[in-house]
PDB file of C-alpha atoms in Angstrom:
ATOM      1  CA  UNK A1315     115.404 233.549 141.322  1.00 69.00           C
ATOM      2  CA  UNK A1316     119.149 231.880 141.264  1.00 77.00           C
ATOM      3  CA  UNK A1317     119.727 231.468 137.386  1.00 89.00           C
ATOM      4  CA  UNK A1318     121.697 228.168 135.929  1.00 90.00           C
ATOM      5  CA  UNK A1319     125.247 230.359 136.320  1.00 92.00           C
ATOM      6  CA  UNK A1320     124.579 230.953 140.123  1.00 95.00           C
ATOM      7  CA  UNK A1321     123.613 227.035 140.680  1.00 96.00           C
ATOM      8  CA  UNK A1322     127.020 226.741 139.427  1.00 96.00           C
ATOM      9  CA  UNK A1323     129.246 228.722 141.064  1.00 95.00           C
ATOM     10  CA  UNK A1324     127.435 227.331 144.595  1.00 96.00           C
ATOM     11  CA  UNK A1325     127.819 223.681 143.361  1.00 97.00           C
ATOM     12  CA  UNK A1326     131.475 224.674 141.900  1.00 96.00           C
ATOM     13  CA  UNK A1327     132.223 226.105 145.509  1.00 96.00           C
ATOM     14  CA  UNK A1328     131.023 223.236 147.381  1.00 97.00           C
ATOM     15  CA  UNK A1329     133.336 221.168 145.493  1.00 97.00           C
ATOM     16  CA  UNK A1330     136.088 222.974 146.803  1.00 95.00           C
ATOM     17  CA  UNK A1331     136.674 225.479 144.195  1.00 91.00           C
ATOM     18  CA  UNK A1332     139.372 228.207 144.731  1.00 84.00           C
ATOM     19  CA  UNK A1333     140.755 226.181 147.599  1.00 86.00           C
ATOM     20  CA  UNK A1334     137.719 226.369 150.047  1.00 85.00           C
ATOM     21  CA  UNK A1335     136.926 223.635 151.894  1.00 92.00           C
ATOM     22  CA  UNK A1336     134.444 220.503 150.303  1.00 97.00           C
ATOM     23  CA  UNK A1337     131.705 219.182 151.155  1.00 98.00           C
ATOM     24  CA  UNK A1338     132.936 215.960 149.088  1.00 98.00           C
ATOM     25  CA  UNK A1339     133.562 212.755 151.086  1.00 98.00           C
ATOM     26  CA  UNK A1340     131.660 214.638 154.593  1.00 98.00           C
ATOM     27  CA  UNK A1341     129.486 212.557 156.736  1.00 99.00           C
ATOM     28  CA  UNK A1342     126.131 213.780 157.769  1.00 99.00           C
ATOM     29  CA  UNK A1343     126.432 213.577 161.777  1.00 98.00           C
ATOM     30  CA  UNK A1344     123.045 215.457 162.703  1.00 98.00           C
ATOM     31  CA  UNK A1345     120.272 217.517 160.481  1.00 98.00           C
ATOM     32  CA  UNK A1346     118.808 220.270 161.862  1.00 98.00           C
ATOM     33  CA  UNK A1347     115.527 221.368 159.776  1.00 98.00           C
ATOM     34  CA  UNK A1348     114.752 225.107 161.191  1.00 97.00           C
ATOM     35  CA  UNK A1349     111.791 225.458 158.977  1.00 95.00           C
ATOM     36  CA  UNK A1350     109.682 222.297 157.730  1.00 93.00           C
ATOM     37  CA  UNK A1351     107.885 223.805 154.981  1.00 92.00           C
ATOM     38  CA  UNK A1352     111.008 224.236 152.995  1.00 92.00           C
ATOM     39  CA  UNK A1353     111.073 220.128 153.259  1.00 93.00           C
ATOM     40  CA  UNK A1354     109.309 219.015 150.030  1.00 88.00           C
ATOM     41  CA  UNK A1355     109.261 215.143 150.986  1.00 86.00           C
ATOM     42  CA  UNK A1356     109.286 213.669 152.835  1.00 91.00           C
ATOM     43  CA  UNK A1357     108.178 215.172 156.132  1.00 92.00           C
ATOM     44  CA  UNK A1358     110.760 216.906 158.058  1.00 95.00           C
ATOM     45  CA  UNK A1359     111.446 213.714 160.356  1.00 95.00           C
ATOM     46  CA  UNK A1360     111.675 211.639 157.631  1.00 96.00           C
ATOM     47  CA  UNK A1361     114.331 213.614 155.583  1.00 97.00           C
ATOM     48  CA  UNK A1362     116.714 214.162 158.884  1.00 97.00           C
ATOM     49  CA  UNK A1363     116.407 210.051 159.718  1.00 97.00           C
ATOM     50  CA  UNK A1364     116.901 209.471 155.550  1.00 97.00           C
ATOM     51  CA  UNK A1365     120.090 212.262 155.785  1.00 98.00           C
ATOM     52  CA  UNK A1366     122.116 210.800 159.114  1.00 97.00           C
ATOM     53  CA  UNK A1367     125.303 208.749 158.635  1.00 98.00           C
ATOM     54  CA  UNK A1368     125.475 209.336 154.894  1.00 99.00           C
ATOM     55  CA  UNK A1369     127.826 210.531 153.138  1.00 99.00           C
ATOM     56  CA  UNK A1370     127.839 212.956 149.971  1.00 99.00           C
ATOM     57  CA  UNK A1371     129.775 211.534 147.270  1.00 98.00           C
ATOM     58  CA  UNK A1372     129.660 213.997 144.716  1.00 98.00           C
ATOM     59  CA  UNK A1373     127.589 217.534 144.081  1.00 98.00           C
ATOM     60  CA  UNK A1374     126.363 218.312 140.743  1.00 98.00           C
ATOM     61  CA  UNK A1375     123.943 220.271 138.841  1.00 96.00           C
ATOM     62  CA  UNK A1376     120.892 219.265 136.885  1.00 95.00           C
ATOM     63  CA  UNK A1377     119.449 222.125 135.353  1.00 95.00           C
ATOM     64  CA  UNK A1378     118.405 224.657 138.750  1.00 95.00           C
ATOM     65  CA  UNK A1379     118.543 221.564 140.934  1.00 96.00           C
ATOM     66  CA  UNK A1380     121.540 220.414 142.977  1.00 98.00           C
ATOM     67  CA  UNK A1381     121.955 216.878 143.110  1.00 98.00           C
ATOM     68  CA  UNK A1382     124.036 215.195 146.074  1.00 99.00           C
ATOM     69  CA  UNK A1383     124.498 211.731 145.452  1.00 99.00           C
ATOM     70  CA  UNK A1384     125.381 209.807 148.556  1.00 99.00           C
ATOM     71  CA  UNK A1385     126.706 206.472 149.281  1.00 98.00           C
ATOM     72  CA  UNK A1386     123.177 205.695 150.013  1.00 97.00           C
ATOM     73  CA  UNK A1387     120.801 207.397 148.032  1.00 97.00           C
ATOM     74  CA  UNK A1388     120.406 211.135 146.794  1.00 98.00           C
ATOM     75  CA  UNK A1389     119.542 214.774 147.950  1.00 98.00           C
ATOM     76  CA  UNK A1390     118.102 217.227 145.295  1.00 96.00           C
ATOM     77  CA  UNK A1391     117.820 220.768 146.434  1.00 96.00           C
ATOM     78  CA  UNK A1392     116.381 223.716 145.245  1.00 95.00           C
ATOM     79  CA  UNK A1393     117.318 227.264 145.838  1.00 95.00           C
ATOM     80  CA  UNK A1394     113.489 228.648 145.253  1.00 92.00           C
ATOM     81  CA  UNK A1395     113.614 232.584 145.103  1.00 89.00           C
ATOM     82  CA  UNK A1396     116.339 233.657 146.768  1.00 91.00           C
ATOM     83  CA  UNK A1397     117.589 230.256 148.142  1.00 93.00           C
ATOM     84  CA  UNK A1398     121.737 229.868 148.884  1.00 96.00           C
ATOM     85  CA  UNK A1399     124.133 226.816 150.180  1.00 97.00           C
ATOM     86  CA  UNK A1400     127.397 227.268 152.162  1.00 97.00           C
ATOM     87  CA  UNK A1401     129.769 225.149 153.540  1.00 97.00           C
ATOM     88  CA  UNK A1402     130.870 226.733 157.027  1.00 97.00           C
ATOM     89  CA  UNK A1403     132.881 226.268 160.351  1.00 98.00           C
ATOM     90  CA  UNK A1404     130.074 224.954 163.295  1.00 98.00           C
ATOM     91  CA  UNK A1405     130.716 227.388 165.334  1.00 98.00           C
ATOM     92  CA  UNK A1406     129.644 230.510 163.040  1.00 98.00           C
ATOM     93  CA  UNK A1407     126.124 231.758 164.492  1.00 98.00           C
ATOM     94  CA  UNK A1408     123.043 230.448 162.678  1.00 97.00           C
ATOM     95  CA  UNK A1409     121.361 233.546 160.973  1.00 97.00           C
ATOM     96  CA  UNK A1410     117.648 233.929 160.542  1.00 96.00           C
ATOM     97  CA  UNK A1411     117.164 232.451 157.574  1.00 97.00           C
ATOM     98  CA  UNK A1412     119.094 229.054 157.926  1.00 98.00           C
ATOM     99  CA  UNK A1413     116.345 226.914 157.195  1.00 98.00           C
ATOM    100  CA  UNK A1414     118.622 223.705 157.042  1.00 98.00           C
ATOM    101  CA  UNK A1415     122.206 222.445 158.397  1.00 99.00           C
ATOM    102  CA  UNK A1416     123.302 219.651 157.900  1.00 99.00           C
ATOM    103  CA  UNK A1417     126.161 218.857 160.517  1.00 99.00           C
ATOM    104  CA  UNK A1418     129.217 216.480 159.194  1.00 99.00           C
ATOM    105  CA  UNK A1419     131.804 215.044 161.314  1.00 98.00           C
ATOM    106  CA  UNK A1420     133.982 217.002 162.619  1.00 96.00           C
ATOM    107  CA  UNK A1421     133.726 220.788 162.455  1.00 97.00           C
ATOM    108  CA  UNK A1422     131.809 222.070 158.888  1.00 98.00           C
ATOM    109  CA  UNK A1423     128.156 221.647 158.068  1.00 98.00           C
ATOM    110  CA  UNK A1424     126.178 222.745 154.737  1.00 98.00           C
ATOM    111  CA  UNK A1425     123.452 225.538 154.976  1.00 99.00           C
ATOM    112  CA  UNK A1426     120.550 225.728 152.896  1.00 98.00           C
ATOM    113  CA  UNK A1427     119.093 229.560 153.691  1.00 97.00           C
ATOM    114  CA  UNK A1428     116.668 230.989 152.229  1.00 95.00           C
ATOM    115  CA  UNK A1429     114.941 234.868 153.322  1.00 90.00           C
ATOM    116  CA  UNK A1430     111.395 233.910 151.769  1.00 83.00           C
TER     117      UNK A1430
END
């Protein structure tokens, strides 16, 4: 299970730490949800309809949880057992165990994977 330290570094690195790219100030174009189950709540069509058109203002850390606030409203994720987030070009190949992308405009999007 990711410890505080790793929650961290993968909020510190979607800020744009060590000159990688951010995910701060990116507009949610499309959500893809690959798994629902890893949805808490709402239900999968719910969250993607709740997710377009925002935008994520910030990325922090509140104890193992990542909060995203956007301009409307928030996103708390969790990375469960073995749980990671990247920031990555569109075109890279979705692996098995993307279980959510969210697609910004123009060519990045944010993957939550997880293998369990």
């Amino acid at each position: 299970m990711p410890e505080l330290p790793e929650v961290e570094t993968i909020i510190r690195r979607l800020k744009g730490g060590g000159g990688a790219p951010s995910v701060l100030g990116q507009k949610i174009q499309t959500v893809e949800v690959n798994w629902a189950k890893i949805i808490a709540q709402p239900d999968a069509s719910q969250f993607k309809q709740a997710l377009m058109d925002k935008t994520i203002i910030d990325a922090r850390r509140r104890g193992k949880f990542m909060h995203f606030p956007l301009d409307e409203g928030h996103l708390f994720a969790h990375l469960r057992m073995s749980g990671d987030m990247r920031l990555e070009k569109k075109s890279e190949p979705v692996e098995p165990y993307d279980r959510v992308l969210l697609n910004f405009l123009g060519d990045q999007r944010m993957v939550f994977s997880n293998i369990r």
